[in-house]
Coordinates of C-alpha atoms in Angstrom, one line a residue:
M1 CA 33.0 48.4 -60.2
A2 CA 32.3 51.2 -57.7
N3 CA 32.4 54.8 -58.7
V4 CA 32.6 57.5 -56.1
T5 CA 31.6 61.1 -56.7
P6 CA 32.7 63.8 -56.0
G7 CA 36.3 62.9 -56.6
Y8 CA 39.4 64.8 -57.1
N9 CA 41.9 65.2 -60.0
F10 CA 45.4 66.0 -58.9
T11 CA 47.1 68.6 -61.0
G12 CA 50.8 67.6 -60.4
T13 CA 53.2 66.4 -57.7
T14 CA 53.5 70.0 -56.0
D15 CA 49.7 70.2 -55.6
P16 CA 49.1 70.7 -52.0
I17 CA 46.5 68.1 -50.7
T18 CA 43.7 69.6 -48.3
Y19 CA 40.5 68.3 -46.9
T20 CA 38.6 70.9 -49.2
K21 CA 40.3 69.5 -52.3
L22 CA 39.6 65.9 -51.3
N23 CA 36.0 66.8 -50.3
L24 CA 36.5 64.5 -47.2
L25 CA 33.7 66.5 -45.2
A26 CA 31.0 65.8 -48.0
Q27 CA 29.0 62.8 -48.4
P28 CA 30.0 60.8 -51.3
T29 CA 27.5 59.0 -53.5
V30 CA 28.6 55.4 -54.3
T31 CA 27.1 53.7 -57.6
I32 CA 27.7 50.0 -57.8
G33 CA 27.4 48.5 -61.2
S34 CA 25.1 49.8 -63.9
G35 CA 22.7 46.9 -64.3
T36 CA 19.0 46.9 -63.8
P37 CA 18.0 46.4 -60.1
L38 CA 16.0 43.3 -59.1
V39 CA 12.6 44.6 -58.0
E40 CA 10.7 42.3 -55.6
S41 CA 7.3 41.5 -56.7
Y42 CA 4.5 38.8 -56.3
S43 CA 2.3 37.3 -59.0
E44 CA 0.0 34.4 -59.1
T45 CA 0.6 31.4 -61.4
T46 CA -2.0 28.9 -62.5
F47 CA -1.8 25.4 -61.2
A48 CA -1.7 22.6 -64.0
S49 CA 0.1 19.4 -64.6
T50 CA 3.0 21.3 -66.1
I51 CA 3.7 24.8 -64.9
A52 CA 6.3 26.7 -67.1
L53 CA 7.8 29.7 -65.4
T54 CA 9.3 32.7 -67.3
F55 CA 11.3 35.4 -65.5
T56 CA 11.9 39.1 -65.6
T57 CA 13.7 41.5 -63.5
G58 CA 10.4 42.2 -61.6
G59 CA 8.7 38.8 -60.9
N60 CA 10.5 36.6 -58.3
T61 CA 7.7 35.5 -56.2
R62 CA 5.0 33.2 -57.3
R63 CA 2.0 32.1 -55.6
I64 CA 0.5 28.9 -56.9
A65 CA -3.0 27.6 -55.6
C66 CA -2.9 23.8 -55.9
S67 CA -6.2 21.9 -56.2
S68 CA -7.5 18.3 -56.1
S69 CA -4.5 16.1 -55.1
T70 CA -2.8 16.7 -58.4
A71 CA 0.7 16.1 -59.3
S72 CA 2.6 19.0 -61.1
T73 CA 6.0 19.5 -62.7
I74 CA 7.6 23.0 -62.5
T75 CA 9.7 23.9 -65.6
A76 CA 11.8 26.9 -66.2
T77 CA 14.6 28.5 -68.4
V78 CA 17.2 29.3 -65.8
P79 CA 17.5 33.0 -65.4
S80 CA 20.8 34.9 -64.7
A81 CA 23.0 34.3 -61.9
G82 CA 22.0 35.9 -58.7
Y83 CA 18.2 35.6 -59.4
V84 CA 16.2 34.5 -56.4
L85 CA 13.0 32.7 -57.1
R86 CA 10.4 32.1 -54.3
L87 CA 7.5 29.7 -54.8
S88 CA 4.6 29.8 -52.5
F89 CA 1.9 27.1 -52.8
T90 CA -1.5 27.0 -51.2
T91 CA -3.5 23.6 -50.7
D92 CA -7.2 23.3 -51.0
G93 CA -9.4 21.0 -48.7
T94 CA -8.0 17.9 -50.5
A95 CA -4.2 18.5 -50.5
G96 CA -1.9 15.6 -51.4
N97 CA -0.1 17.6 -54.2
V98 CA 3.1 16.4 -55.3
I99 CA 5.4 19.0 -56.9
T100 CA 8.5 17.8 -59.0
F101 CA 11.1 19.9 -60.7
S102 CA 12.5 19.7 -64.2
T103 CA 16.1 19.8 -65.5
G104 CA 17.6 23.1 -64.6
F105 CA 16.6 22.8 -60.9
K106 CA 18.8 21.3 -58.1
T107 CA 16.6 20.3 -55.3
T108 CA 16.4 17.9 -52.5
G109 CA 13.7 15.9 -54.2
T110 CA 10.0 16.1 -54.9
Y111 CA 8.0 18.4 -52.8
T112 CA 4.9 16.9 -51.3
L113 CA 2.2 19.2 -50.1
A114 CA 0.3 16.6 -48.0
T115 CA -1.8 18.8 -45.6
A116 CA -5.1 20.4 -46.4
N117 CA -5.6 24.3 -46.4
K118 CA -1.9 25.1 -45.6
Y119 CA 0.9 27.3 -47.1
Y120 CA 4.2 25.8 -48.3
S121 CA 7.1 27.8 -49.8
I122 CA 10.4 26.9 -51.5
V123 CA 13.3 29.3 -52.5
F124 CA 15.8 29.0 -55.1
V125 CA 18.9 31.0 -56.3
S126 CA 20.2 30.9 -59.8
D127 CA 24.0 30.2 -60.5
G128 CA 23.2 31.0 -64.1
T129 CA 23.1 27.2 -65.1
N130 CA 20.8 25.9 -62.5
L131 CA 18.1 27.1 -60.0
I132 CA 19.7 25.7 -56.6
E133 CA 17.3 25.0 -53.7
L134 CA 18.1 27.1 -50.6
S135 CA 15.0 26.1 -48.3
R136 CA 11.6 24.7 -48.1
T137 CA 8.9 24.8 -45.5
A138 CA 6.6 22.2 -43.9
A139 CA 2.9 23.0 -43.8
V140 CA 2.5 26.6 -42.4
G141 CA -0.8 28.2 -41.2

């Protein structure tokens, strides 16, 4: 719920309403909710056959450097609703990496990183139950 300050407390039905009393000429301050804001941040995650992701309010973009035509499965405990997760992958000179996603992810399928020395990215949003795929790129760069 939004709170607007400054406000005005009426003192009764005979209280004359004026611009000054309502403070309509001032700039109000609006505060929405009282939760911790999501701070955008970036971190590197080690590539392995299973990559377990953990989440905080300050870590929603991960870079994963893939190597040697290896398959990998991404696992995660689903964060709270509204959390946006961005995964960015790089491939080495070998490429051919195949990324699968465990339960808790709703995707269009495996993510094949077939081109050497390129960037790929995929974006998810949490509904509190699943991380739902919003988009993915082909090879970039």
